[in-house]
Tab-separated table of C-alpha atoms and ligand atoms in Angstrom:
chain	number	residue	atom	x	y	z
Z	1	UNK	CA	-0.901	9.197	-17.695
Z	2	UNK	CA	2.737	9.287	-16.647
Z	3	UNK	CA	4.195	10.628	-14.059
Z	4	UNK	CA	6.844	12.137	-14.780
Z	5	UNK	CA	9.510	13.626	-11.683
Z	6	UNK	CA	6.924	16.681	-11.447
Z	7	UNK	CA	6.193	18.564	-7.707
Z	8	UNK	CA	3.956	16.851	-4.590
Z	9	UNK	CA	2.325	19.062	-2.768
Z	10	UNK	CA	2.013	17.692	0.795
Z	11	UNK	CA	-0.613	19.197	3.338
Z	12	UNK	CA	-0.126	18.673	7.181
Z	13	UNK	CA	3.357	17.918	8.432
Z	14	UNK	CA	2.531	15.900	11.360
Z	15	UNK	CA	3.263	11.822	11.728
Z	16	UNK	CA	1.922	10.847	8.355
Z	17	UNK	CA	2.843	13.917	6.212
Z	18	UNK	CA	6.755	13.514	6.897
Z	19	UNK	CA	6.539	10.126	6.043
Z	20	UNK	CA	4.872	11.208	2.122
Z	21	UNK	CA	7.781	13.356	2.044
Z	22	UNK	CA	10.093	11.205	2.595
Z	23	UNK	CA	8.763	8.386	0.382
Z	24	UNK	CA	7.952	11.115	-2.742
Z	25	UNK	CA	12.050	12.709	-1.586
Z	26	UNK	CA	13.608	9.094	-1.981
Z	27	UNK	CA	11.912	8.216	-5.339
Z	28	UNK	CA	13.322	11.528	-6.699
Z	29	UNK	CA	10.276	13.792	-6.525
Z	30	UNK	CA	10.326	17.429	-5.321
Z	31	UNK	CA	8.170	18.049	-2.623
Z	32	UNK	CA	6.639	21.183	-0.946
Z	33	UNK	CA	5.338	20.301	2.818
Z	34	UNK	CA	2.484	22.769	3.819
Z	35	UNK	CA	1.385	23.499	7.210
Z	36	UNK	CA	-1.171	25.818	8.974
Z	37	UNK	CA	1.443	25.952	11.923
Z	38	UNK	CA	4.518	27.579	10.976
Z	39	UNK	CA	6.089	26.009	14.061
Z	40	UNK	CA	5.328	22.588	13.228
Z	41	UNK	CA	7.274	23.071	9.628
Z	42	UNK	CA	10.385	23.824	11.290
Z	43	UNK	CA	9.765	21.046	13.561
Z	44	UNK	CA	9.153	18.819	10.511
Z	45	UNK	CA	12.130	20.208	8.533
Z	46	UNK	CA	14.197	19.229	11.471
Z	47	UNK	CA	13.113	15.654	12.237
Z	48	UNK	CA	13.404	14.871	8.522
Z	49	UNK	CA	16.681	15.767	8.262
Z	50	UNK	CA	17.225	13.700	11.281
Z	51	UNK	CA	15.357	10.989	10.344
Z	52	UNK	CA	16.917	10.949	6.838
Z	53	UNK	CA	20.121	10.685	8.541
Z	54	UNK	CA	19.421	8.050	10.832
Z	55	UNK	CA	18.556	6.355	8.118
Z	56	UNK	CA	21.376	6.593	5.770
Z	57	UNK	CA	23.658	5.547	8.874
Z	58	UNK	CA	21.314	2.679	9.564
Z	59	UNK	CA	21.884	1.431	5.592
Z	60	UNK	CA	17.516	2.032	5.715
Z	61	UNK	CA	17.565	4.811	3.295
Z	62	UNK	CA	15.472	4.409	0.385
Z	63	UNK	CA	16.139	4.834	-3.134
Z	64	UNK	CA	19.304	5.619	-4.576
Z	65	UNK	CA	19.926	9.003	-3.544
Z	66	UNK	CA	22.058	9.960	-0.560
Z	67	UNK	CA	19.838	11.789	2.747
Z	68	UNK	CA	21.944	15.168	2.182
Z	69	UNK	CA	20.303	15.004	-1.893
Z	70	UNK	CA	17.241	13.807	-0.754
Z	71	UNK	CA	16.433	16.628	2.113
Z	72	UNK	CA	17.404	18.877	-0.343
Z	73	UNK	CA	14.563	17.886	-2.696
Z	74	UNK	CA	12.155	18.905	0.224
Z	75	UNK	CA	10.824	22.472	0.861
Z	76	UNK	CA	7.978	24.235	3.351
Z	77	UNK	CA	5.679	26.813	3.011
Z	78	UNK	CA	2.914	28.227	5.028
Z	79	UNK	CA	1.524	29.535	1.549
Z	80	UNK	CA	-1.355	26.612	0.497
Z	81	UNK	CA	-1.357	28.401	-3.107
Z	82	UNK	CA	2.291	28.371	-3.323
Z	83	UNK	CA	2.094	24.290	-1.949
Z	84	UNK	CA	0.016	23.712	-4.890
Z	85	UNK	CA	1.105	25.946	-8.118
Z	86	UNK	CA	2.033	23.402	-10.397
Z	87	UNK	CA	2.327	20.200	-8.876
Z	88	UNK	CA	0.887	17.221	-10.284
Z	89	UNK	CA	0.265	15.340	-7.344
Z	90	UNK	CA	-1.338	16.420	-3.685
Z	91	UNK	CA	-1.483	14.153	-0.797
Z	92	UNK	CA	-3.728	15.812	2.288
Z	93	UNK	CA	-2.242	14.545	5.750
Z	94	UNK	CA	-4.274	17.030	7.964
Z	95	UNK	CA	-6.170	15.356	11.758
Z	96	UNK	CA	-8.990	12.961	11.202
Z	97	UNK	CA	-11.813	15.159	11.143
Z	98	UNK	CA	-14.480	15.627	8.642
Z	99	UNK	CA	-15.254	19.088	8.939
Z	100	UNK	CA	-11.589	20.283	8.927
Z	101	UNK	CA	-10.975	17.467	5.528
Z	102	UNK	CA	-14.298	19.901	3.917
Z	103	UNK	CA	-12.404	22.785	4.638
Z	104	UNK	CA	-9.063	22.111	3.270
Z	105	UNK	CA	-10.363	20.874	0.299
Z	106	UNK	CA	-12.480	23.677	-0.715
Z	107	UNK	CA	-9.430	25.760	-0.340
Z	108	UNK	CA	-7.289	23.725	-2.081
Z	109	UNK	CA	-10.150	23.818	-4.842
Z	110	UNK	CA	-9.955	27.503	-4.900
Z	111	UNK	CA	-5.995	27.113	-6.032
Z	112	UNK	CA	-5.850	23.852	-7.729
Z	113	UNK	CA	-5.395	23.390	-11.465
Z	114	UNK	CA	-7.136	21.268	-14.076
Z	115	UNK	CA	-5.092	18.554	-13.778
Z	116	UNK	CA	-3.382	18.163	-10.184
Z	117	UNK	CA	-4.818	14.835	-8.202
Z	118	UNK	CA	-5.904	15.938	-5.054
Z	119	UNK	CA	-5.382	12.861	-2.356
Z	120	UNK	CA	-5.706	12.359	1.080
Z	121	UNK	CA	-4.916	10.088	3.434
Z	122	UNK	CA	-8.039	9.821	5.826
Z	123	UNK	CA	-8.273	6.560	7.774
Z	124	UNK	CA	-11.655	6.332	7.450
Z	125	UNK	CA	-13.923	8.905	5.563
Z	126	UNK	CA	-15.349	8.197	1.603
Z	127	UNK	CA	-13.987	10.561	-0.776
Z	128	UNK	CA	-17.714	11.645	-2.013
Z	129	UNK	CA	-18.191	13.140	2.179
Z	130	UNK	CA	-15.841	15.849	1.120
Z	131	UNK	CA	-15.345	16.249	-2.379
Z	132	UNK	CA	-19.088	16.524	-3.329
Z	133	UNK	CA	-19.384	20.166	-4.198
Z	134	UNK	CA	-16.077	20.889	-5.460
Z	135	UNK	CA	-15.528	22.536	-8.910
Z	136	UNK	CA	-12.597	20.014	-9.139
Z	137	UNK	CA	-13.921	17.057	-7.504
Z	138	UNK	CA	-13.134	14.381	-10.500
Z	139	UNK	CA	-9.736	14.991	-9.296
Z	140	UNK	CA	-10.372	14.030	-6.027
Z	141	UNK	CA	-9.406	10.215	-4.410
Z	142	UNK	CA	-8.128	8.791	-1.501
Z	143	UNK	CA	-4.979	7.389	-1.084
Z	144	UNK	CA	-4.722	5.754	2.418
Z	145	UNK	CA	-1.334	4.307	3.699
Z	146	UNK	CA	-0.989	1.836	6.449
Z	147	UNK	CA	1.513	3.291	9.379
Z	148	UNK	CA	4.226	3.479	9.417
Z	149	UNK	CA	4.452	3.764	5.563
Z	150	UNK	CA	8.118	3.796	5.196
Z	151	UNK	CA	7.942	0.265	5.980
Z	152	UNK	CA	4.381	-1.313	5.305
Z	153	UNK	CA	3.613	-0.381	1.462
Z	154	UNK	CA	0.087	-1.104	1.447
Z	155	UNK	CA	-1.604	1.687	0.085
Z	156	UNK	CA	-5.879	1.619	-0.460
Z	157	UNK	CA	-6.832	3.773	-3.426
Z	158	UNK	CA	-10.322	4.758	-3.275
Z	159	UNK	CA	-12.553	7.203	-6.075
Z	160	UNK	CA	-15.375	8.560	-5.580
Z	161	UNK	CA	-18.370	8.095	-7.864
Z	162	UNK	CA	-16.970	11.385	-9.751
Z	163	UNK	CA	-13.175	10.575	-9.900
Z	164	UNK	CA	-11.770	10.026	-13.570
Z	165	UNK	CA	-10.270	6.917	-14.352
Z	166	UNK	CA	-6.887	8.763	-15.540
Z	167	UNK	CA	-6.834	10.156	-11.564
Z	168	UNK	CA	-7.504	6.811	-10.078
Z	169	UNK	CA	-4.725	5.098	-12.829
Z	170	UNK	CA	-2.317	7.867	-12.116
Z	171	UNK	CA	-2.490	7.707	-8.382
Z	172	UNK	CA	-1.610	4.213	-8.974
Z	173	UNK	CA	0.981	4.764	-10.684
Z	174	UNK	CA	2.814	7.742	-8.526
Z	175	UNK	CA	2.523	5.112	-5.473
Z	176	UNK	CA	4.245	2.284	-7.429
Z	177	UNK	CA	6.787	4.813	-8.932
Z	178	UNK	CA	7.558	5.449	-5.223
Z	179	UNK	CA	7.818	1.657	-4.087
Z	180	UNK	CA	4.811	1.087	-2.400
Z	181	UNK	CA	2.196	-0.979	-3.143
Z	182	UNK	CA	-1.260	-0.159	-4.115
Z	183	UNK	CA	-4.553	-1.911	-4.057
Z	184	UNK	CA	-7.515	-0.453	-5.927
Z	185	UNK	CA	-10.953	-0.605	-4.620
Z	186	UNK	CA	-13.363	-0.284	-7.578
Z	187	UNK	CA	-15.840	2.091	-5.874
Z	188	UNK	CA	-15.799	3.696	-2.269
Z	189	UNK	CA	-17.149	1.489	0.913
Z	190	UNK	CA	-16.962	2.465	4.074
Z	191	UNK	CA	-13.828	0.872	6.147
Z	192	UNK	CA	-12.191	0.378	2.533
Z	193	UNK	CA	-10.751	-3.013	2.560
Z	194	UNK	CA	-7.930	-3.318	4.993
Z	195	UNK	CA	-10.321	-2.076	7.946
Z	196	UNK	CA	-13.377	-4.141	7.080
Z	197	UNK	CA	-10.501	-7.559	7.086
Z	198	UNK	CA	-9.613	-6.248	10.520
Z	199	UNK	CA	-12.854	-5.226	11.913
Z	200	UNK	CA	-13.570	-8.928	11.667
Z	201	UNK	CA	-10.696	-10.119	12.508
Z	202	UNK	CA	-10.830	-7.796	15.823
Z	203	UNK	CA	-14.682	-9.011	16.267
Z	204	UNK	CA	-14.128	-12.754	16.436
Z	205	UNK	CA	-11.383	-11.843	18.896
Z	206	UNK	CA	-13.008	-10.079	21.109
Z	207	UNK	CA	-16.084	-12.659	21.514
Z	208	UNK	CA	-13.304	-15.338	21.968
Z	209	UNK	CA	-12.363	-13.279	24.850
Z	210	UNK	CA	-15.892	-12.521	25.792
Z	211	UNK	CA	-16.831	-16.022	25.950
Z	212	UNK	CA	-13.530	-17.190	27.852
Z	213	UNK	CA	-12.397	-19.202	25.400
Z	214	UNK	CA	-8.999	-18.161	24.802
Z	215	UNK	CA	-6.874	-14.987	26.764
Z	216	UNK	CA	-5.799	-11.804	25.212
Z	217	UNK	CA	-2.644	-13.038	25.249
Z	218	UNK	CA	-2.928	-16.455	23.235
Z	219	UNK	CA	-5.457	-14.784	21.065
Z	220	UNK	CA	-2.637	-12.872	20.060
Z	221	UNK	CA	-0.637	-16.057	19.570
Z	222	UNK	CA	-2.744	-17.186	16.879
Z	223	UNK	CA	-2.491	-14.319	14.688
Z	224	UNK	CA	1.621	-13.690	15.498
Z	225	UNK	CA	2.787	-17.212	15.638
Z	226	UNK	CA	-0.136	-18.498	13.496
Z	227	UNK	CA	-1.787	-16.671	10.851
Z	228	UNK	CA	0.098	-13.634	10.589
Z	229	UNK	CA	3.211	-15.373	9.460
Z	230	UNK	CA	1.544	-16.839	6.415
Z	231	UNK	CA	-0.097	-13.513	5.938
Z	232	UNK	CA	2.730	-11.144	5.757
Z	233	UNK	CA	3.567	-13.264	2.575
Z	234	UNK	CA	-0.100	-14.449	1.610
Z	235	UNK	CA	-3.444	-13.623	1.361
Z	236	UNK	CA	-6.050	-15.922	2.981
Z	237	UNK	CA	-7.466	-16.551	-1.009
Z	238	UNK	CA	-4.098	-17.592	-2.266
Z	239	UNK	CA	-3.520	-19.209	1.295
Z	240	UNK	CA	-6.660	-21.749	0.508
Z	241	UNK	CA	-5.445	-22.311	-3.252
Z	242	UNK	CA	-2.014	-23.458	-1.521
Z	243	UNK	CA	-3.721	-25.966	1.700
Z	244	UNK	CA	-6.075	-28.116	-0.727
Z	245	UNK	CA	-5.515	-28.933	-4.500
Z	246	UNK	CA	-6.383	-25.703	-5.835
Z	247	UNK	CA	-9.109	-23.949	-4.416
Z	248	UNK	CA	-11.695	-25.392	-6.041
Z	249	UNK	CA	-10.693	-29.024	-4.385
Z	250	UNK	CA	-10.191	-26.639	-1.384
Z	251	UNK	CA	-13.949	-25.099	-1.303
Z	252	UNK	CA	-15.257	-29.073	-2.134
Z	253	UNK	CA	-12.910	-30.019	1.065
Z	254	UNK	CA	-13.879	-27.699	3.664
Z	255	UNK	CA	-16.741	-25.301	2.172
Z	256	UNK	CA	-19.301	-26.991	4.098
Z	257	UNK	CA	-17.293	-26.392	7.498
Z	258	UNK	CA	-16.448	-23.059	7.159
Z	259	UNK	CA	-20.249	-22.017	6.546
Z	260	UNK	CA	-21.534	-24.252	9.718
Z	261	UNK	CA	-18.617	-22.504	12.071
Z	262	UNK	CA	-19.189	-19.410	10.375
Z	263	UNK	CA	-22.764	-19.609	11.462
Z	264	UNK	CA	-22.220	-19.712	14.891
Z	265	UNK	CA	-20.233	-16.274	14.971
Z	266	UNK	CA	-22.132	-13.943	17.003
Z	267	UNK	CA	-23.105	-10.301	16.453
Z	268	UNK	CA	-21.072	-7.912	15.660
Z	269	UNK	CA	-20.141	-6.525	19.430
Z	270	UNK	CA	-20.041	-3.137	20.370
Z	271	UNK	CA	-16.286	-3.302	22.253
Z	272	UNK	CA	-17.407	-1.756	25.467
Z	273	UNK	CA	-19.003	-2.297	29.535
Z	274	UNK	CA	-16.970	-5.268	31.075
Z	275	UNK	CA	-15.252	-7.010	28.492
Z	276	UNK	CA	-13.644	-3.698	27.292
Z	277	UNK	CA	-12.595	-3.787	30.798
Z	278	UNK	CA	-11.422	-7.471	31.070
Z	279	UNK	CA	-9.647	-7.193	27.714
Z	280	UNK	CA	-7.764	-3.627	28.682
Z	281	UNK	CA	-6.541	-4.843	31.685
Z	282	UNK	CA	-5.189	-8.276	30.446
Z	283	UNK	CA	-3.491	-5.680	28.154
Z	284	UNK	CA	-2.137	-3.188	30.479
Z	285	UNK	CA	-0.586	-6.318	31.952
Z	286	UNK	CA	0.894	-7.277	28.936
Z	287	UNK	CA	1.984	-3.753	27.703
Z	288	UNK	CA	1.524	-1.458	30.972
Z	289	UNK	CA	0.683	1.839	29.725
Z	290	UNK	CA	4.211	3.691	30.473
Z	291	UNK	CA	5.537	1.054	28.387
Z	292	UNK	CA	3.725	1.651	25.334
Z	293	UNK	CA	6.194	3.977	23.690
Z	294	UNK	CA	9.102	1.324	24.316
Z	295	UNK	CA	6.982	-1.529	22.435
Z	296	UNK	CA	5.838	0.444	19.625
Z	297	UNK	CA	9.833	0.969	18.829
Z	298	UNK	CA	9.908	-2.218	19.132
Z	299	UNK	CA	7.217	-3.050	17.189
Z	300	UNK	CA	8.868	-0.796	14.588
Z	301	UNK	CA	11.878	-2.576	14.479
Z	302	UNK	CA	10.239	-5.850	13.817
Z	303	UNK	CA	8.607	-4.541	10.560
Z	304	UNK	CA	11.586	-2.903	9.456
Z	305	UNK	CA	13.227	-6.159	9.577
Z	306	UNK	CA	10.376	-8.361	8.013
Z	307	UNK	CA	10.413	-5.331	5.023
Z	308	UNK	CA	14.093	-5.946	4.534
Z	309	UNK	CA	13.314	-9.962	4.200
Z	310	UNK	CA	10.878	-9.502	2.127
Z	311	UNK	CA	12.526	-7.303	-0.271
Z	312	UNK	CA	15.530	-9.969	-0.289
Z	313	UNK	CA	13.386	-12.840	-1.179
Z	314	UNK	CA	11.192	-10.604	-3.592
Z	315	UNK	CA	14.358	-9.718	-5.103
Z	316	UNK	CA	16.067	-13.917	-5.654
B	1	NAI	P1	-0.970	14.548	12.878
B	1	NAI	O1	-1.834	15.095	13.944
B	1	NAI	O2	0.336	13.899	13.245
B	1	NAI	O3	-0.634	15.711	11.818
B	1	NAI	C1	-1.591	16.577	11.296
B	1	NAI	C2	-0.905	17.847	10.809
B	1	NAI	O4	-1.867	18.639	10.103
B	1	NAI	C3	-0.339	18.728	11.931
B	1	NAI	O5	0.985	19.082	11.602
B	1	NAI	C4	-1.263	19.953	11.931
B	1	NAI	O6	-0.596	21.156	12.313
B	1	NAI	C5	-1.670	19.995	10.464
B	1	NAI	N1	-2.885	20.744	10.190
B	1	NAI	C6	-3.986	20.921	10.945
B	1	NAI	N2	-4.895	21.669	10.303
B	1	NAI	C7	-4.359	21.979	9.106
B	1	NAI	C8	-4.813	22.735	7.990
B	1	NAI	N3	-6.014	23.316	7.984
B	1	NAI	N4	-3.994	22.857	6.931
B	1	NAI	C9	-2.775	22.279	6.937
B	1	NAI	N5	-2.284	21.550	7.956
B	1	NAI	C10	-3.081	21.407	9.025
B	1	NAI	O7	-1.893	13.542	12.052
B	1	NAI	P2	-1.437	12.216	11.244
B	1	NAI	O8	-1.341	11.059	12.183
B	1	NAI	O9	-0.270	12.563	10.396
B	1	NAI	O10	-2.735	11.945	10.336
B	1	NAI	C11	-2.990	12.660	9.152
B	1	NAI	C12	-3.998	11.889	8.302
B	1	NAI	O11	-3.434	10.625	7.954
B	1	NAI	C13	-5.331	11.616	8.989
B	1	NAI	O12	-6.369	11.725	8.042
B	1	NAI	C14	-5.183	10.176	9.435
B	1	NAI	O13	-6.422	9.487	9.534
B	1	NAI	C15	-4.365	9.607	8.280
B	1	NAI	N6	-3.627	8.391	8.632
B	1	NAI	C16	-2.960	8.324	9.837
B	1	NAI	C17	-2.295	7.155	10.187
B	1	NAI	C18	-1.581	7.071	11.506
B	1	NAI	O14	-1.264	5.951	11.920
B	1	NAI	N7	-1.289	8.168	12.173
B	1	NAI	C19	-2.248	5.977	9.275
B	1	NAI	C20	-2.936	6.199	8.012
B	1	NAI	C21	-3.609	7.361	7.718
């Protein structure tokens, strides 16, 4: 299925909706933002057109169109029918909440045609627990992005039992057409895959921390100045391949090690009591609380920059 430069239909204008719009805006597309607050559209409309400018002045701007051509590519409507008549694409941004998720997509299955993919971008619910007694739900799929998507293009596209392989290829397709970068998971499990990798990786943390052997703080040495700097460029599979001759030499090397330590991992924990207390307030002196805002611009800034060098070196 192509493409084409047809309409997106984007539901929800908070956080994660303006940043679809701006992604589908910049690749050319022409979106329509819907909202059930008609206050939080104009609020949208305005910090997009601030955001786009920003941007542009900051030389951050995506694609090849200028912010002024790209806002104008973007229109709101408090109409969900209107969102939807004849797009080919919509992406569902509304709070993380199953009931609401039911509800806005058995209206948008009351309006929908035949052929418009219907995606959301829930953090953690299946597509089956609300697409299940739609009249359209072989279009239906989710499409999660990591945040903040203008900079991190990981994006997890998961069917349901019922989605068509033209809506899962398609979806695919839209998100690479925009410049991010989509994984595929072949049927839906719960967590998808970027959750379940950090659910562990968050697990063994916290029982090193339990258990006193390292700090909060040095346990977030190893990933930041450790493994995280391999893995913003590669996976842990490819990672192995690269530390031994191959990985089978690498599996005949250290197989045997990495069962017997990974034997001794304990249960999963349940991340509350003391050691949700010990580990908060070894954070809230790292990070105090009034400061969190600060550090997350920060934090914002660093990825920013590591997208840029990544794009250089992807592009020598
Ligand atoms: P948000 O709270 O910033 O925005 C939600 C928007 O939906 C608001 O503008 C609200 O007025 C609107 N809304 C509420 N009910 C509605 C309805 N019935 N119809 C239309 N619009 C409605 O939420 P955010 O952070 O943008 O999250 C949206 C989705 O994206 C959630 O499913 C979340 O799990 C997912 N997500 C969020 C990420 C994040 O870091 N914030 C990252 C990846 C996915």
């Amino acid at each position: 299925m192509s493409t084409g430069k047809g309409k997106i239909g984007i539901i929800g204008s908070g956080l994660i909706g303006r940043s679809w719009s701006m992604l589908f805006a910049a690749a050319g597309y022409n979106v329509t933002l819907y909202d059930i607050l008609p206050e939080q559209i104009e609020t949208a409309l305005v910090d997009l057109k601030d955001q786009l400018t920003k941007l542009e002045q900051k030389k951050l701007l995506r694609g090849t169109l200028t912010a002024k051509q790209q806002y104008s590519l973007i229109t709101a409507t408090t109409s969900l029918a209107d969102c939807v008549k004849d797009a080919v694409y919509v992406q569902e941004c509304v709070p993380e909440n199953i009931e609401l998720k039911k509800t806005v997509f058995k209206n948008l299955d009351a309006v929908v045609d035949a052929k418009c993919v219907l995606a959301s971008s829930t953090s953690t619910f299946v597509p089956s627990l609300f697409s299940a007694d739609l009249v359209h739900k072989s279009q239906v799929i989710v499409a999660h992005p990591v945040n903040p998507p203008y900079y991190v293009p990981l994006v997890e596209i998961v069917p349901a039992p019922w989605t068509t392989a033209e809506v899962t290829e398609f979806t695919r397709n839209i998100m690479e057409d925009i410049g991010q970068a989509p994984v595929t998971l072949t049927k839906e499990i719960e967590g998808f895959a970027l959750n379940r990798i950090q659910y562990a990786i968050l697990n063994e943390s916290w029982n090193l921390v339990k258990d006193g052997i390292l700090s909060v703080a040095d346990i977030d040495k190893v990933m930041s100045a450790g493994l995280g700097m391999r893995y913003a460029f590669l996976g842990p599979l490819e990672t192995a391949h690269l530390n031994a001759e191959g990985m089978e030499n690498y599996c005949q090397r250290y197989s045997k090690t990495i069962y017997s330590t990974s034997m001794s991992f304990q249960p999963v924990p349940k991340m509350e009591g003391d050691v949700m207390k010990e580990v908060s307030r070894q954070l809230n002196e790292m990070t105090p609380l009034d400061q969190l805002p600060a550090r997350r611009a920060w934090r914002d800034n660093c990825l920013t920059q590591l997208s840029q060098l990544k794009r250089d070196l992807d592009s020598k």
